[in-house]
Tab-separated table of C-alpha atoms and ligand atoms in Angstrom:
chain	number	residue	atom	x	y	z
A	271	UNK	CA	107.000	120.241	137.684
A	272	UNK	CA	110.421	121.215	136.787
A	273	UNK	CA	110.261	122.989	133.760
A	274	UNK	CA	113.453	121.482	131.530
A	275	UNK	CA	115.100	123.371	129.448
A	276	UNK	CA	117.048	123.024	126.009
A	277	UNK	CA	119.824	124.680	125.037
A	278	UNK	CA	123.629	125.044	123.015
A	279	UNK	CA	121.535	123.590	119.524
A	280	UNK	CA	120.641	124.795	116.207
A	281	UNK	CA	116.774	125.323	115.573
A	282	UNK	CA	114.576	124.411	113.070
A	283	UNK	CA	111.421	125.620	114.369
A	284	UNK	CA	109.539	123.737	111.057
A	285	UNK	CA	108.174	127.506	109.983
A	286	UNK	CA	110.322	127.607	107.113
A	287	UNK	CA	112.289	129.502	109.127
A	288	UNK	CA	116.518	129.789	108.521
A	289	UNK	CA	118.273	128.204	111.675
A	290	UNK	CA	118.883	130.344	114.434
A	291	UNK	CA	121.866	130.162	116.837
A	292	UNK	CA	121.863	130.565	120.545
A	293	UNK	CA	118.258	129.614	120.717
A	294	UNK	CA	116.106	127.952	123.495
A	295	UNK	CA	113.202	125.881	124.294
A	296	UNK	CA	111.843	125.655	127.889
A	297	UNK	CA	108.960	123.245	128.424
A	298	UNK	CA	106.729	123.366	131.169
A	299	UNK	CA	104.706	120.098	131.621
A	300	UNK	CA	103.412	118.838	127.829
A	301	UNK	CA	103.683	122.027	126.159
A	302	UNK	CA	106.918	124.453	125.318
A	303	UNK	CA	106.946	127.431	128.087
A	304	UNK	CA	109.340	129.869	126.009
A	305	UNK	CA	111.297	129.162	122.833
A	306	UNK	CA	112.881	132.321	120.864
A	307	UNK	CA	117.389	133.293	122.530
A	308	UNK	CA	119.138	132.237	125.462
A	309	UNK	CA	120.038	136.108	126.629
A	310	UNK	CA	116.343	137.460	126.917
A	311	UNK	CA	115.223	134.056	129.485
A	312	UNK	CA	116.346	134.199	133.179
A	313	UNK	CA	117.126	131.014	133.839
A	314	UNK	CA	115.824	130.390	137.803
A	315	UNK	CA	117.647	127.519	138.830
A	316	UNK	CA	115.572	124.303	138.965
A	317	UNK	CA	115.680	123.592	135.682
A	318	UNK	CA	116.779	121.018	134.199
A	319	UNK	CA	118.685	120.617	131.570
A	320	UNK	CA	119.611	119.148	128.082
A	321	UNK	CA	123.058	120.242	126.262
A	322	UNK	CA	121.868	120.089	122.712
A	323	UNK	CA	125.894	121.629	121.130
A	324	UNK	CA	126.564	119.798	118.953
A	325	UNK	CA	122.990	118.871	117.197
A	326	UNK	CA	120.292	120.316	115.372
A	327	UNK	CA	116.196	121.137	117.717
A	328	UNK	CA	113.285	120.697	115.612
A	329	UNK	CA	109.391	119.567	115.926
A	330	UNK	CA	108.763	116.046	116.080
A	331	UNK	CA	108.516	114.492	112.201
A	332	UNK	CA	104.517	113.837	111.392
A	333	UNK	CA	104.107	111.742	109.273
A	334	UNK	CA	100.542	111.666	107.402
A	335	UNK	CA	100.374	108.248	106.632
A	336	UNK	CA	101.276	104.683	108.075
A	337	UNK	CA	99.509	101.629	109.152
A	338	UNK	CA	100.379	101.031	112.518
A	339	UNK	CA	98.474	97.381	112.752
A	340	UNK	CA	100.329	95.961	110.250
A	341	UNK	CA	103.957	95.109	108.611
A	342	UNK	CA	103.544	93.270	104.856
A	343	UNK	CA	104.462	89.576	105.909
A	344	UNK	CA	103.113	86.906	103.086
A	345	UNK	CA	99.438	85.135	102.369
A	346	UNK	CA	100.771	82.221	104.441
A	347	UNK	CA	103.183	83.772	107.324
A	348	UNK	CA	99.200	86.418	107.767
A	349	UNK	CA	97.006	82.745	107.795
A	350	UNK	CA	99.424	81.489	110.138
A	351	UNK	CA	99.579	84.456	113.107
A	352	UNK	CA	96.621	84.901	115.415
A	353	UNK	CA	94.275	87.213	115.253
A	354	UNK	CA	95.368	89.357	119.084
A	355	UNK	CA	98.825	89.013	117.623
A	356	UNK	CA	98.829	91.847	115.661
A	357	UNK	CA	98.185	94.253	118.696
A	358	UNK	CA	101.508	92.531	120.334
A	359	UNK	CA	103.282	93.730	117.397
A	360	UNK	CA	101.471	97.008	116.761
A	361	UNK	CA	102.478	97.367	120.012
A	362	UNK	CA	106.395	97.556	119.047
A	363	UNK	CA	105.544	99.135	115.544
A	364	UNK	CA	104.441	101.813	117.590
A	365	UNK	CA	107.888	102.016	119.636
A	366	UNK	CA	109.811	102.088	117.055
A	367	UNK	CA	108.221	104.826	114.980
A	368	UNK	CA	107.993	106.865	117.787
A	369	UNK	CA	112.006	106.061	118.644
A	370	UNK	CA	112.775	107.168	114.612
A	371	UNK	CA	111.168	110.961	115.586
A	372	UNK	CA	107.360	110.434	114.790
A	373	UNK	CA	105.502	111.865	116.963
A	374	UNK	CA	102.505	112.152	115.237
A	375	UNK	CA	100.892	109.935	112.919
A	376	UNK	CA	97.432	109.709	110.845
A	377	UNK	CA	96.753	105.590	110.323
A	378	UNK	CA	95.080	105.691	107.046
A	379	UNK	CA	93.460	102.023	107.568
A	380	UNK	CA	93.312	99.168	110.468
A	381	UNK	CA	94.205	100.605	113.169
A	382	UNK	CA	90.968	100.890	116.061
A	383	UNK	CA	90.052	103.558	119.064
A	384	UNK	CA	91.297	100.408	121.424
A	385	UNK	CA	95.316	100.779	120.419
A	386	UNK	CA	94.748	105.106	120.189
A	387	UNK	CA	93.491	104.782	123.936
A	388	UNK	CA	95.858	102.704	124.715
A	389	UNK	CA	98.738	105.455	124.217
A	390	UNK	CA	96.654	108.140	124.943
A	391	UNK	CA	96.995	106.946	128.561
A	392	UNK	CA	100.298	105.358	128.771
A	393	UNK	CA	99.577	102.038	128.590
A	394	UNK	CA	101.891	101.122	125.844
A	395	UNK	CA	104.501	104.668	123.842
A	396	UNK	CA	103.431	105.486	120.508
A	397	UNK	CA	103.021	108.560	118.185
A	398	UNK	CA	99.786	111.102	118.793
A	399	UNK	CA	97.490	108.611	116.861
A	400	UNK	CA	94.913	109.858	113.933
A	401	UNK	CA	92.549	107.535	113.312
A	402	UNK	CA	90.554	106.353	109.667
A	403	UNK	CA	89.307	103.625	111.414
A	404	UNK	CA	89.305	101.395	107.363
A	405	UNK	CA	88.625	102.637	104.478
A	406	UNK	CA	85.612	102.698	102.530
A	407	UNK	CA	85.989	100.422	98.731
A	408	UNK	CA	84.146	99.303	96.199
A	409	UNK	CA	83.710	95.428	95.283
A	410	UNK	CA	86.466	94.512	93.433
A	411	UNK	CA	88.291	98.238	94.237
A	412	UNK	CA	91.971	98.249	95.827
A	413	UNK	CA	91.052	97.123	99.630
A	414	UNK	CA	88.473	93.846	98.718
A	415	UNK	CA	90.742	91.486	99.225
A	416	UNK	CA	88.891	88.916	96.671
A	417	UNK	CA	90.905	86.661	94.389
A	418	UNK	CA	90.591	84.366	91.439
A	419	UNK	CA	91.029	80.930	93.385
A	420	UNK	CA	87.274	82.832	95.308
A	421	UNK	CA	89.087	82.924	98.439
A	422	UNK	CA	89.865	86.252	99.904
A	423	UNK	CA	92.938	87.139	101.218
A	424	UNK	CA	92.814	90.614	103.200
A	425	UNK	CA	96.262	92.649	104.104
A	426	UNK	CA	94.291	93.189	107.593
A	427	UNK	CA	91.389	91.587	109.445
A	428	UNK	CA	88.696	93.570	109.454
A	429	UNK	CA	84.927	93.320	110.187
A	430	UNK	CA	85.614	93.002	113.965
A	431	UNK	CA	83.955	95.857	117.111
A	432	UNK	CA	85.880	98.334	116.471
A	433	UNK	CA	86.491	98.031	112.846
A	434	UNK	CA	84.178	97.500	110.718
A	435	UNK	CA	84.343	96.068	106.191
A	436	UNK	CA	84.665	98.766	103.808
A	437	UNK	CA	83.777	97.855	100.830
A	438	UNK	CA	80.366	99.972	99.782
A	439	UNK	CA	78.614	100.137	96.514
A	440	UNK	CA	76.387	103.532	95.447
A	441	UNK	CA	75.621	106.168	97.454
A	442	UNK	CA	73.112	105.206	99.560
A	443	UNK	CA	76.433	102.526	100.899
A	444	UNK	CA	78.856	104.797	100.723
A	445	UNK	CA	76.722	107.059	103.468
A	446	UNK	CA	76.185	104.406	105.198
A	447	UNK	CA	79.747	103.316	105.030
A	448	UNK	CA	81.317	106.950	106.499
A	449	UNK	CA	78.826	107.309	109.361
A	450	UNK	CA	79.139	104.115	110.330
A	451	UNK	CA	82.966	104.109	110.496
A	452	UNK	CA	82.250	108.005	112.519
A	453	UNK	CA	81.085	106.006	114.955
A	454	UNK	CA	84.368	103.825	115.586
A	455	UNK	CA	85.794	106.879	116.590
A	456	UNK	CA	87.087	108.253	112.754
A	457	UNK	CA	88.768	111.523	113.327
A	458	UNK	CA	88.949	111.641	108.827
A	459	UNK	CA	87.658	109.225	106.417
A	460	UNK	CA	89.835	107.114	104.002
A	461	UNK	CA	88.118	105.910	100.831
A	462	UNK	CA	90.084	104.306	98.040
A	463	UNK	CA	89.676	105.941	94.872
A	464	UNK	CA	91.600	104.741	92.332
A	465	UNK	CA	93.464	100.872	91.756
A	466	UNK	CA	96.906	100.172	94.064
A	467	UNK	CA	100.058	98.215	93.613
A	468	UNK	CA	98.869	95.961	96.092
A	469	UNK	CA	95.624	94.811	95.207
A	470	UNK	CA	95.518	91.455	93.269
A	471	UNK	CA	92.377	91.926	91.089
A	472	UNK	CA	93.122	96.176	89.847
A	473	UNK	CA	94.921	98.718	88.466
A	474	UNK	CA	96.325	102.319	89.995
A	475	UNK	CA	94.770	103.261	87.088
A	476	UNK	CA	91.557	102.471	87.539
A	477	UNK	CA	88.829	104.295	89.041
A	478	UNK	CA	87.153	103.381	91.909
A	479	UNK	CA	84.269	105.074	93.330
A	480	UNK	CA	81.502	108.092	91.074
A	481	UNK	CA	82.306	111.373	91.728
A	482	UNK	CA	78.215	111.070	93.049
A	483	UNK	CA	79.586	108.759	95.711
A	484	UNK	CA	82.684	111.023	96.830
A	485	UNK	CA	80.229	113.409	96.806
A	486	UNK	CA	77.964	112.130	99.434
A	487	UNK	CA	81.602	111.345	101.436
A	488	UNK	CA	82.545	113.976	101.398
A	489	UNK	CA	79.294	116.031	102.495
A	490	UNK	CA	78.904	113.385	105.502
A	491	UNK	CA	82.694	114.063	107.181
A	492	UNK	CA	81.315	117.187	106.676
A	493	UNK	CA	78.369	117.567	109.200
A	494	UNK	CA	80.461	115.853	111.835
A	495	UNK	CA	81.943	118.819	113.158
A	496	UNK	CA	83.917	118.803	109.219
A	497	UNK	CA	85.763	115.833	109.546
A	498	UNK	CA	88.476	115.471	106.348
A	499	UNK	CA	88.093	113.077	104.141
A	500	UNK	CA	91.727	111.116	102.222
A	501	UNK	CA	92.121	109.355	99.161
A	502	UNK	CA	94.037	106.580	98.271
A	503	UNK	CA	94.363	108.150	94.143
A	504	UNK	CA	96.138	106.999	92.066
A	505	UNK	CA	95.347	107.353	88.332
A	506	UNK	CA	95.511	111.038	86.978
A	507	UNK	CA	91.061	110.648	86.681
A	508	UNK	CA	90.636	109.336	89.743
A	509	UNK	CA	92.156	111.949	91.142
A	510	UNK	CA	90.484	115.195	89.409
A	511	UNK	CA	87.443	113.265	91.128
A	512	UNK	CA	88.275	112.900	94.400
A	513	UNK	CA	89.387	116.796	94.401
A	514	UNK	CA	86.104	118.072	92.550
A	515	UNK	CA	84.595	116.053	95.416
A	516	UNK	CA	85.767	118.549	98.091
A	517	UNK	CA	88.169	115.528	99.426
A	518	UNK	CA	90.917	117.026	101.948
A	519	UNK	CA	94.507	114.736	100.569
A	520	UNK	CA	95.105	113.156	97.672
A	521	UNK	CA	97.116	109.776	98.947
A	522	UNK	CA	100.465	108.494	96.605
A	523	UNK	CA	99.332	111.050	93.593
A	524	UNK	CA	101.391	108.311	90.940
A	525	UNK	CA	99.916	109.754	88.012
A	526	UNK	CA	99.170	113.972	88.869
A	527	UNK	CA	98.403	115.668	85.448
A	528	UNK	CA	97.983	119.385	84.992
A	529	UNK	CA	94.787	119.120	85.425
A	530	UNK	CA	94.799	117.669	88.616
A	531	UNK	CA	97.602	120.375	89.450
A	532	UNK	CA	95.457	122.694	89.135
A	533	UNK	CA	92.729	121.391	90.394
A	534	UNK	CA	94.782	120.716	93.428
A	535	UNK	CA	96.411	124.498	94.078
A	536	UNK	CA	92.472	125.801	93.499
A	537	UNK	CA	90.863	123.678	96.467
A	538	UNK	CA	93.953	123.718	98.787
A	539	UNK	CA	94.838	119.786	97.995
A	540	UNK	CA	97.064	118.203	99.979
A	541	UNK	CA	99.801	115.932	98.359
A	542	UNK	CA	100.857	113.256	100.864
A	543	UNK	CA	103.785	111.655	98.066
A	544	UNK	CA	104.146	108.383	100.165
A	545	UNK	CA	106.964	108.477	98.140
A	546	UNK	CA	108.759	105.285	100.456
A	547	UNK	CA	106.538	102.742	99.451
A	548	UNK	CA	107.483	101.438	95.783
A	549	UNK	CA	110.694	101.912	96.446
A	550	UNK	CA	110.257	99.778	99.691
A	551	UNK	CA	107.725	96.914	98.359
A	552	UNK	CA	110.536	96.658	95.302
A	553	UNK	CA	113.747	96.190	97.351
A	554	UNK	CA	111.625	93.781	100.401
A	555	UNK	CA	109.469	91.831	97.826
A	556	UNK	CA	111.846	88.964	98.178
A	557	UNK	CA	111.424	88.946	102.191
A	558	UNK	CA	107.933	89.850	102.623
A	559	UNK	CA	106.430	87.654	99.692
A	560	UNK	CA	105.528	90.325	97.781
A	561	UNK	CA	103.059	88.709	94.951
A	562	UNK	CA	104.749	89.000	91.483
A	563	UNK	CA	101.805	92.145	90.096
A	564	UNK	CA	102.302	94.296	93.181
A	565	UNK	CA	106.150	94.110	92.367
A	566	UNK	CA	105.679	94.472	88.747
A	567	UNK	CA	103.438	97.839	89.273
A	568	UNK	CA	105.834	98.781	91.433
A	569	UNK	CA	108.445	99.316	89.071
A	570	UNK	CA	105.511	99.950	86.212
A	571	UNK	CA	104.719	103.559	88.206
A	572	UNK	CA	108.084	104.596	89.828
A	573	UNK	CA	109.158	107.163	87.620
A	574	UNK	CA	105.504	108.594	87.335
A	575	UNK	CA	105.868	108.546	90.601
A	576	UNK	CA	108.496	111.046	91.306
A	577	UNK	CA	107.710	112.878	88.139
A	578	UNK	CA	103.838	113.650	89.429
A	579	UNK	CA	105.772	114.792	93.073
A	580	UNK	CA	108.054	117.033	91.046
A	581	UNK	CA	105.864	118.371	89.442
A	582	UNK	CA	103.494	118.561	92.239
A	583	UNK	CA	106.044	121.203	94.267
A	584	UNK	CA	107.144	123.193	91.966
A	585	UNK	CA	102.957	124.135	91.372
A	586	UNK	CA	103.087	124.802	94.881
A	587	UNK	CA	100.676	122.431	96.060
A	588	UNK	CA	101.087	121.548	99.395
A	589	UNK	CA	102.791	118.511	100.444
A	590	UNK	CA	102.269	117.013	103.829
A	591	UNK	CA	105.211	114.007	104.560
A	592	UNK	CA	103.923	110.466	104.464
A	593	UNK	CA	105.272	107.066	103.762
A	594	UNK	CA	102.445	104.078	103.879
A	595	UNK	CA	104.697	102.734	106.774
A	596	UNK	CA	103.482	98.959	107.463
A	597	UNK	CA	103.087	98.281	103.585
A	598	UNK	CA	107.215	98.018	104.519
A	599	UNK	CA	109.222	98.408	108.021
A	600	UNK	CA	108.142	100.942	110.602
A	601	UNK	CA	110.511	103.276	111.667
A	602	UNK	CA	112.332	103.746	108.557
A	603	UNK	CA	109.929	106.786	108.282
A	604	UNK	CA	112.281	109.668	107.332
A	605	UNK	CA	113.961	107.872	104.468
A	606	UNK	CA	111.063	110.020	102.400
A	607	UNK	CA	112.124	113.282	103.846
A	608	UNK	CA	115.398	112.425	101.639
A	609	UNK	CA	113.534	110.672	98.477
A	610	UNK	CA	111.654	114.520	98.166
A	611	UNK	CA	115.038	115.767	98.392
A	612	UNK	CA	116.596	112.983	95.011
A	613	UNK	CA	113.379	114.356	93.422
A	614	UNK	CA	113.800	118.314	93.709
A	615	UNK	CA	112.708	119.656	96.710
A	616	UNK	CA	114.500	121.262	98.948
A	617	UNK	CA	115.893	120.123	102.740
A	618	UNK	CA	113.883	122.699	104.080
A	619	UNK	CA	111.021	122.007	102.390
A	620	UNK	CA	111.370	118.867	103.232
A	621	UNK	CA	111.421	119.575	107.285
A	622	UNK	CA	108.672	121.958	107.314
A	623	UNK	CA	105.877	119.009	105.071
A	624	UNK	CA	107.598	116.589	108.372
A	625	UNK	CA	106.156	119.085	110.179
A	626	UNK	CA	103.787	122.398	109.782
A	627	UNK	CA	102.715	121.957	106.277
A	628	UNK	CA	101.473	118.057	107.687
A	629	UNK	CA	100.194	119.322	111.075
A	630	UNK	CA	97.959	121.696	108.588
A	631	UNK	CA	96.574	117.974	106.959
A	632	UNK	CA	95.990	116.739	110.111
A	633	UNK	CA	94.483	119.693	111.317
A	634	UNK	CA	96.283	120.141	114.344
A	635	UNK	CA	98.907	123.322	113.097
A	636	UNK	CA	97.478	124.745	116.492
A	637	UNK	CA	98.757	122.194	118.830
A	638	UNK	CA	101.752	120.310	116.768
A	639	UNK	CA	104.257	120.787	113.893
A	640	UNK	CA	106.639	124.064	115.309
A	641	UNK	CA	107.911	124.569	117.744
A	642	UNK	CA	106.736	128.076	119.207
A	643	UNK	CA	105.399	129.402	122.799
A	644	UNK	CA	101.645	127.262	123.466
A	645	UNK	CA	102.004	124.320	121.484
A	646	UNK	CA	102.746	121.140	122.539
A	647	UNK	CA	106.028	120.099	123.872
A	648	UNK	CA	106.651	116.880	120.876
A	649	UNK	CA	110.628	117.740	120.316
A	650	UNK	CA	113.511	115.623	118.869
A	651	UNK	CA	116.846	116.320	118.582
A	652	UNK	CA	118.954	114.820	115.826
A	653	UNK	CA	122.552	114.474	116.069
A	654	UNK	CA	124.637	116.872	113.223
A	655	UNK	CA	122.153	119.256	110.615
A	656	UNK	CA	119.449	117.813	108.623
A	657	UNK	CA	119.577	120.395	106.489
A	658	UNK	CA	123.339	119.655	105.623
A	659	UNK	CA	122.520	116.429	105.456
A	660	UNK	CA	118.813	115.164	105.732
A	661	UNK	CA	119.849	111.094	104.604
A	662	UNK	CA	120.618	110.860	107.921
A	663	UNK	CA	117.597	111.264	109.400
A	664	UNK	CA	116.977	107.983	108.267
A	665	UNK	CA	119.963	106.794	110.965
A	666	UNK	CA	117.792	106.190	114.129
A	667	UNK	CA	121.059	106.699	115.762
A	668	UNK	CA	120.804	110.239	114.342
A	669	UNK	CA	118.037	110.232	116.837
A	670	UNK	CA	119.227	111.532	119.648
A	671	UNK	CA	116.599	112.697	121.773
A	672	UNK	CA	112.998	112.966	121.138
A	673	UNK	CA	110.287	114.251	123.181
A	674	UNK	CA	106.301	114.065	122.939
A	675	UNK	CA	103.681	116.025	125.189
A	676	UNK	CA	106.729	117.134	127.348
A	677	UNK	CA	107.239	113.405	128.206
A	678	UNK	CA	111.633	112.336	126.960
A	679	UNK	CA	110.270	109.408	124.918
A	680	UNK	CA	114.138	108.522	124.073
A	681	UNK	CA	117.452	109.637	125.344
A	682	UNK	CA	120.828	108.252	123.455
A	683	UNK	CA	122.951	110.842	124.548
B	991	ZN	ZN1	98.586	102.992	102.467
């Protein structure tokens, strides 16, 4: 196979080091065969050359919180959509996400093993995926679609082959449910440790699952090659319970207090902020038929969310970029970098959070997340310099070339 050389671009390798001029990336098959100074590399003349002049070469972005099988729609629309249609819609979501520059995602519930296999086998195009299958949730908790009418209206279908329902209560039930998710192919366990914005019968500050239950979930994960646990956790008490139980990443983290920050630093817990989630919910509420309660809760939490992010960032909590895409439009993922910078993060740190640190959050740091010799060739070429205009990344025209596993998936130069 001929090698591909990316040259003439500014290189931001994702490690956090300053951008480099005069560096190249050589791709051989699915991997990076060389990266370094152009004049230290001898071409053999057969290479395919990608001229990145005027652009910046960055690692493929990683979104550590997405829902590839859904894009929020009204209850009426959901009820009128045939079950299998969601798979065809997901094909579009996956492609849009990849073309937005996101080459890896962690799916925070709703995607089964067949979808991952379809991407891996090249049947459809999409980012590399780490699946949680379905989230564990308490009765009346964030993932319980029960409404006061007595009808249950879930965001997504569940309880079909490959997608066990997630409701469980008490130590023995959560143990069994964790095992069911692992059996269905979960590579990370997702748990709803508090209430949330979209759930009808609870509130972000409600604590769900006891410390004892959370510890059992973490323990079950450890039995299986150290499978990690990600917790939807918005209220302070639920966040602290999750961290104390040994959970790997806090999703959303809206009401983080000082004690939670100390605990997260002590335990090396990641924060996945999803700053875009409430912003996008409010922007699209009318169009998507978002219920009044969700709009009200989004408005209520938005300032706390930003303040918590700022506090965690300043204190040195590990931050992995994640958005909750699927609750709103897929392909808008990289808006998150702009929001993180608006909340005080430096543009270079925002890129590291979206590449290197995100890869660490997934446990995939040996394979992806930075441009280094030997790693998988997940590379994006963007127009201009994102450090000078971080907001430009959200524009799909800025994302000129997307390479995943050494294969060019998008090239609009
Ligand atoms: Zn989510």
